[in-house]
Short mmCIF file of C-alpha atoms in Angstrom, two decimals:
data_model
loop_
_atom_site.label_atom_id
_atom_site.label_comp_id
_atom_site.label_asym_id
_atom_site.label_seq_id
_atom_site.Cartn_x
_atom_site.Cartn_y
_atom_site.Cartn_z
CA MET A 1 102.09 96.81 107.99
CA LEU A 2 104.08 93.57 107.95
CA SER A 3 100.96 91.65 108.91
CA LYS A 4 99.06 93.08 105.93
CA ILE A 5 101.88 92.02 103.60
CA PHE A 6 101.73 88.44 104.90
CA HIS A 7 97.96 88.40 104.49
CA PHE A 8 98.45 89.51 100.91
CA LEU A 9 101.05 86.81 100.20
CA TYR A 10 99.17 83.88 101.72
CA LEU A 11 95.78 82.46 100.94
CA LYS A 12 93.14 82.45 103.66
CA VAL A 13 91.75 78.96 104.29
CA ILE A 14 88.26 78.52 105.79
CA VAL A 15 87.29 75.03 106.95
CA SER A 16 83.60 74.49 107.73
CA ILE A 17 82.46 71.29 109.46
CA VAL A 18 78.88 70.06 109.82
CA VAL A 19 78.33 66.85 111.78
CA LYS A 20 75.19 64.97 110.75
CA ARG A 21 73.44 61.86 112.07
CA SER A 22 76.10 59.39 110.89
CA LYS A 23 78.56 61.41 108.84
CA SER A 24 80.43 64.70 108.62
CA ILE A 25 80.52 67.21 105.78
CA VAL A 26 83.68 69.28 105.39
CA TYR A 27 83.67 72.31 103.11
CA ILE A 28 86.88 74.24 102.41
CA GLU A 29 87.32 77.61 100.72
CA LEU A 30 90.60 79.22 99.72
CA LEU A 31 90.50 82.99 99.40
CA ASN A 32 92.86 85.73 98.31
CA SER A 33 92.34 89.48 98.40
CA LYS A 34 89.99 89.27 95.39
CA GLY A 35 87.78 86.43 96.58
CA VAL A 36 87.41 82.64 96.35
CA VAL A 37 90.11 80.93 94.27
CA ASN A 38 89.24 77.31 95.07
CA SER A 39 86.74 75.26 97.06
CA GLU A 40 85.98 71.61 97.82
CA GLN A 41 83.28 69.78 99.75
CA LYS A 42 83.61 66.18 100.91
CA SER A 43 81.51 63.76 102.97
CA PHE A 44 82.99 61.33 105.51
CA ASP A 45 81.47 58.37 107.35
CA ALA A 46 82.52 59.63 110.78
CA THR A 47 81.14 61.98 113.43
CA ILE A 48 84.54 62.94 114.87
CA ILE A 49 87.67 64.31 113.25
CA ASP A 50 89.34 61.01 112.46
CA GLU A 51 92.59 60.47 110.56
CA GLU A 52 90.93 60.63 107.12
CA ILE A 53 89.20 63.95 107.83
CA TYR A 54 92.34 65.33 109.45
CA GLU A 55 94.45 64.50 106.40
CA PHE A 56 91.89 66.12 104.09
CA ILE A 57 91.84 69.33 106.14
CA THR A 58 95.61 69.57 106.61
CA SER A 59 96.21 69.07 102.88
CA TYR A 60 94.83 72.62 102.59
CA THR A 61 95.73 74.27 105.89
CA LYS A 62 99.44 73.38 105.66
CA GLU A 63 99.76 75.75 102.73
CA SER A 64 98.91 78.85 104.78
CA PRO A 65 99.32 80.12 108.35
CA TYR A 66 95.94 81.84 107.99
CA TYR A 67 93.35 79.12 108.39
CA TYR A 68 90.18 78.95 110.44
CA ILE A 69 88.19 75.92 111.64
CA SER A 70 84.44 76.52 112.04
CA VAL A 71 81.88 74.02 113.32
CA LEU A 72 78.09 74.06 113.48
CA ASP A 73 76.89 73.53 117.05
CA SER A 74 75.12 70.16 117.12
CA SER A 75 74.36 70.17 120.86
CA LEU A 76 70.89 69.12 121.97
CA ASP A 77 70.77 71.63 124.84
CA GLN A 78 70.75 74.97 123.05
CA GLY A 79 68.27 77.67 122.19
CA ALA A 80 67.55 81.37 121.68
CA LEU A 81 65.75 83.88 123.88
CA PRO A 82 64.00 87.20 123.13
CA THR A 83 66.26 89.20 125.49
CA CYS A 84 69.91 89.90 126.21
CA SER A 85 69.66 90.78 129.90
CA LYS A 86 70.70 88.13 132.43
CA ASP A 87 67.58 88.70 134.50
CA GLY A 88 65.37 88.47 131.43
CA MET A 89 67.05 85.28 130.29
CA ALA A 90 66.55 83.70 133.70
CA SER A 91 62.79 84.12 133.38
CA PHE A 92 62.85 81.87 130.31
CA HIS A 93 65.65 79.40 130.98
CA ASP A 94 68.26 78.54 133.62
CA VAL A 95 71.48 79.42 131.76
CA SER A 96 73.88 78.93 134.68
CA ASN A 97 75.53 75.95 132.96
CA PHE A 98 75.36 77.48 129.50
CA GLU A 99 77.43 79.77 127.35
CA SER A 100 75.36 82.60 125.90
CA ARG A 101 75.92 85.42 123.41
CA CYS A 102 73.88 88.47 122.53
CA TYR A 103 73.00 89.31 118.94
CA LYS A 104 73.02 93.04 118.18
CA ASP A 105 71.53 93.82 121.61
CA LYS A 106 68.24 92.32 120.41
CA TRP A 107 68.16 88.65 121.38
CA SER A 108 70.48 85.97 122.72
CA TYR A 109 71.44 82.40 121.89
CA TYR A 110 72.89 79.83 124.27
CA THR A 111 74.41 76.34 124.34
CA SER A 112 75.45 73.99 127.13
CA LYS A 113 79.04 74.00 128.35
CA ALA A 114 78.98 70.19 128.34
CA GLY A 115 77.96 70.22 124.68
CA LEU A 116 80.83 72.55 123.81
CA ASP A 117 83.27 70.29 125.66
CA THR A 118 82.02 67.30 123.67
CA LEU A 119 82.37 69.21 120.42
CA GLU A 120 85.94 70.25 121.23
CA ARG A 121 86.87 66.63 122.00
CA LYS A 122 85.47 65.57 118.62
CA CYS A 123 87.66 68.19 116.93
CA ILE A 124 90.77 67.75 119.11
CA LYS A 125 92.98 66.96 116.10
CA THR A 126 92.31 70.28 114.38
CA GLY A 127 91.05 72.56 117.13
CA VAL A 128 88.10 74.94 116.71
CA ASP A 129 88.12 78.67 116.04
CA PHE A 130 84.38 79.32 115.67
CA VAL A 131 81.29 77.46 116.87
CA PHE A 132 78.14 78.74 115.21
CA SER A 133 74.64 78.36 116.58
CA PRO A 134 72.03 77.11 114.09
CA PHE A 135 69.87 80.02 115.25
CA LEU A 136 72.56 82.41 114.06
CA ILE A 137 72.78 80.56 110.74
CA LEU A 138 68.98 80.70 110.33
CA ASN A 139 68.88 84.41 111.16
CA ASN A 140 71.58 85.19 108.59
CA PHE A 141 70.01 82.99 105.91
CA PHE A 142 66.64 84.75 106.08
CA ASN A 143 67.89 88.24 106.91
CA ASP A 144 66.10 89.58 103.84
CA LYS A 145 62.78 88.40 105.31
CA ILE A 146 63.29 88.75 109.05
CA ASP A 147 63.71 92.53 108.95
CA THR A 148 60.37 93.10 107.23
CA HIS A 149 58.17 90.05 107.87
CA LYS A 150 56.25 88.59 110.79
CA ALA A 151 56.73 84.88 110.33
CA ILE A 152 57.97 81.52 111.61
CA TYR A 153 61.44 80.50 110.45
CA VAL A 154 62.64 76.90 110.63
CA LEU A 155 66.03 75.34 109.92
CA ILE A 156 65.60 71.63 109.16
CA GLU A 157 68.49 69.23 109.72
CA GLU A 158 68.51 65.43 109.87
CA SER A 159 68.30 65.19 113.65
CA TYR A 160 67.21 68.67 114.74
CA MET A 161 65.05 71.63 113.84
CA SER A 162 65.68 75.19 114.97
CA LEU A 163 62.52 77.29 115.07
CA MET A 164 62.28 81.06 115.50
CA VAL A 165 59.39 83.52 115.36
CA PHE A 166 60.22 87.08 114.32
CA ASP A 167 58.13 90.21 114.00
CA ASN A 168 60.07 92.73 111.92
CA SER A 169 63.49 91.68 113.33
CA GLU A 170 62.17 91.33 116.91
CA LEU A 171 62.54 87.78 118.17
CA LEU A 172 59.31 86.63 119.81
CA TYR A 173 60.04 82.95 120.39
CA ALA A 174 62.57 80.19 119.63
CA GLN A 175 62.99 76.48 120.29
CA HIS A 176 65.50 73.77 119.38
CA LEU A 177 63.60 70.59 118.47
CA ASP A 178 65.04 67.09 118.71
CA VAL A 179 63.64 65.03 115.82
CA GLU A 180 65.55 61.86 116.72
CA HIS A 181 64.39 61.85 120.36
CA TYR A 182 60.80 62.44 119.27
CA LYS A 183 60.93 59.54 116.80
CA SER A 184 62.29 57.07 119.35
CA ASN A 185 60.20 58.14 122.34
CA SER A 186 56.92 59.38 120.92
CA GLU A 187 53.87 57.51 122.12
CA LEU A 188 52.26 58.28 118.79
CA PHE A 189 52.90 55.50 116.30
CA ILE A 190 51.80 56.93 113.01
CA GLU A 191 49.55 54.68 110.98
CA ASP A 192 48.43 55.46 107.44
CA ASN A 193 44.89 56.26 108.56
CA GLU A 194 46.21 58.76 111.14
CA ILE A 195 48.09 60.88 108.63
CA PRO A 196 45.93 63.64 107.13
CA ASN A 197 44.74 62.86 103.60
CA SER A 198 46.82 59.70 103.35
CA THR A 199 45.84 57.21 100.67
CA SER A 200 44.89 53.67 101.61
CA ALA A 201 46.15 50.82 99.48
CA ASN A 202 42.53 49.76 98.88
CA ASP A 203 41.85 53.08 97.15
CA THR A 204 44.04 52.04 94.25
CA ILE A 205 41.61 49.27 93.19
CA ASP A 206 38.40 50.33 91.46
CA LEU A 207 36.12 47.37 90.85
CA ASP A 208 33.72 49.56 88.87
CA ASP A 209 36.33 49.77 86.10
CA ILE A 210 35.73 46.09 85.21
CA ASP A 211 33.59 45.51 82.12
CA THR A 212 31.61 42.70 83.75
CA LEU A 213 30.42 40.70 80.70
CA ASP A 214 33.64 40.83 78.67
CA ASP A 215 35.89 40.25 81.62
CA LEU A 216 33.87 37.25 82.80
CA GLU A 217 34.03 35.73 79.31
CA ASP A 218 37.81 36.16 79.32
CA LEU A 219 37.99 34.45 82.67
CA GLU A 220 35.91 31.54 81.34
CA ASP A 221 38.22 31.19 78.33
CA PHE A 222 41.19 31.08 80.65
CA ALA A 223 39.51 28.47 82.86
CA ASN A 224 38.88 26.22 79.83
CA ILE A 225 42.60 25.92 79.09
CA GLU A 226 43.45 22.46 80.31
CA ASP A 227 47.02 21.79 79.16
CA LEU A 228 50.15 23.83 78.60
CA ASP A 229 53.26 22.18 77.27
CA SER A 230 56.37 22.08 79.41
CA LEU A 231 58.21 24.70 77.36
CA GLU A 232 55.50 27.28 77.96
CA ASP A 233 55.54 26.37 81.65
CA MET A 234 59.28 27.00 81.77
CA ASP A 235 58.92 30.30 79.90
CA GLU A 236 56.29 31.52 82.34
CA PHE A 237 58.39 30.43 85.31
CA ALA A 238 61.44 32.22 83.92
CA GLN A 239 59.38 35.34 83.27
CA ALA A 240 58.07 35.28 86.84
CA GLN A 241 61.65 34.99 88.11
CA GLU A 242 62.70 37.98 86.00
CA GLU A 243 59.83 40.10 87.31
CA GLU A 244 60.65 39.41 90.95
CA PRO A 245 63.45 42.05 91.30
CA ILE A 246 61.10 44.65 89.81
CA LYS A 247 58.50 43.88 92.47
CA GLU A 248 61.19 44.03 95.14
CA GLU A 249 62.39 47.40 93.81
CA LYS A 250 58.84 48.74 93.87
CA SER A 251 58.47 47.50 97.44
CA LYS A 252 61.65 49.29 98.48
CA SER A 253 60.49 52.47 96.76
CA SER A 254 57.12 52.27 98.50
CA HIS A 255 58.80 51.73 101.87
CA HIS A 256 61.04 54.76 101.27
CA GLU A 257 58.01 56.91 100.41
CA GLU A 258 56.21 55.76 103.56
CA GLN A 259 59.27 56.56 105.65
CA ASN A 260 59.50 60.05 104.15
CA LEU A 261 55.80 60.61 104.80
CA ASN A 262 56.23 59.45 108.38
CA GLU A 263 59.20 61.77 108.98
CA ASP A 264 57.40 64.69 107.35
CA TYR A 265 54.44 64.15 109.68
CA GLN A 266 56.67 63.88 112.73
CA ARG A 267 58.39 67.15 111.84
CA PHE A 268 54.99 68.73 111.29
CA LEU A 269 53.83 67.63 114.75
CA LEU A 270 56.95 69.07 116.38
CA ILE A 271 56.44 72.41 114.63
CA GLN A 272 52.74 72.41 115.48
CA ASN A 273 53.37 71.67 119.18
CA SER A 274 56.08 74.33 119.36
CA ILE A 275 53.79 77.01 117.92
CA LYS A 276 51.01 75.94 120.29
CA ASN A 277 53.43 76.50 123.15
CA PHE A 278 54.26 79.94 121.75
CA TYR A 279 50.58 80.91 121.67
CA ARG A 280 49.78 79.53 125.11
CA ASP A 281 52.81 80.64 127.14
CA SER A 282 52.12 84.05 128.69
CA ARG A 283 55.85 84.85 128.87
CA TYR A 284 55.96 85.33 125.11
CA ASN A 285 54.51 88.25 123.19
CA SER A 286 52.50 85.93 120.99
CA GLU A 287 50.68 87.08 117.88
CA PHE A 288 48.90 85.14 115.18
CA ILE A 289 51.34 84.05 112.46
CA GLU A 290 50.35 83.41 108.84
CA TYR A 291 53.71 82.65 107.18
CA ILE A 292 56.46 80.09 107.64
CA TYR A 293 59.86 80.11 105.92
CA ILE A 294 61.77 76.84 105.87
CA ALA A 295 65.52 76.47 105.36
CA ASP A 296 65.71 72.92 104.04
CA THR A 297 69.12 71.22 104.32
CA ILE A 298 67.97 67.62 103.72
CA LYS A 299 65.38 67.88 100.91
CA VAL A 300 62.29 67.10 102.96
CA GLY A 301 59.25 65.62 101.26
CA ARG A 302 56.43 67.70 99.83
CA ASP A 303 54.08 66.36 102.50
CA LEU A 304 55.56 68.60 105.21
CA LYS A 305 54.52 71.65 103.22
CA ARG A 306 51.08 70.13 102.67
CA PHE A 307 50.58 69.37 106.37
CA LEU A 308 51.54 72.91 107.37
CA GLU A 309 49.22 74.43 104.78
CA GLU A 310 46.21 72.19 105.37
CA GLU A 311 46.42 71.62 109.13
CA MET A 312 47.82 74.96 110.35
CA PHE A 313 46.61 77.17 107.47
CA LEU A 314 50.08 78.65 106.98
CA SER A 315 51.55 80.08 103.80
CA VAL A 316 54.70 78.01 103.36
CA TYR A 317 57.91 79.01 101.58
CA VAL A 318 60.79 76.54 101.28
CA ARG A 319 64.34 77.58 100.42
CA HIS A 320 67.14 75.05 99.99
CA MET A 321 70.20 75.59 102.19
CA ASP A 322 73.70 74.16 101.75
CA LEU A 323 74.58 74.15 105.45
CA PRO A 324 78.41 73.93 105.21
CA LEU A 325 78.41 76.91 102.82
CA GLU A 326 76.33 78.90 105.29
CA VAL A 327 78.79 78.08 108.10
CA CYS A 328 81.55 79.33 105.80
CA ALA A 329 79.59 82.53 105.11
CA MET A 330 79.28 83.15 108.86
CA THR A 331 83.03 82.68 109.28
CA LYS A 332 83.74 85.28 106.62
CA LEU A 333 81.43 87.72 108.39
CA GLU A 334 83.35 87.16 111.62
CA LEU A 335 86.66 87.80 109.88
CA GLU A 336 85.60 91.08 108.25
#
């Protein structure tokens, strides 16, 4: 009874931490008995709980004895298996050095003990109450589809992708994909002409558009100009100098687009290879899949969707995910 009174008097503070490639996102919700009364999300240029992050978190947690620190598992060595039995799990993966949990007696997810130790060291200042698997996050995010659809489900982060195949809530296959490792170690260096339906720079020039007679006359008129006074020379030089930053900006934009295209194609290849493994491996109850649902946390380019549709003939549905908010939602489910 006394405990319920204290819970009524104090706010509940939920701290959700997502560590990305080079930064951390911290999302905090304050709740009372009626719901959320305040929230704040902040990004930090650190991948451990440093002094700045610690001060931000404690500015909220010091106000209540009821606070909970939740972290998304960012370990490389993790996954999910279509069974909960120890013997069944062993036929898919050696989990002797892993921590594993069963989800509703249907399927299991696991992560390495070494990865958990590393995570706890990163959060030593605050401690950790909950560590959530991205597979659990993905399952909860698409629970409206997983129960009734046979499809591929993919959670896309900066450095990783978590892929699951479900047939009406039955897990058929799962894999945790390391995007960063693939980018740095892949033997495939993607050139423009290797990317499906990529556009060559030469395609942007159409010589047939030139009106030959008129254009040649214009060129002759230009060639007949013998002298320009110095003022005009200076004006043209100044104009050229002013246009230079514009060209540089266009070059940067083009480079950014090429990089996005490259990353989209790399993610596509990882997904394609994973599904090929699903179809070929006799340990999995593989069936032909027509649909893929993507939880997009980083705003991937449109080309990933195009590659999946044109190369794998999949029907693609993309849904934006705010990952720290989903970690918070999982915490609230745990506390119910």
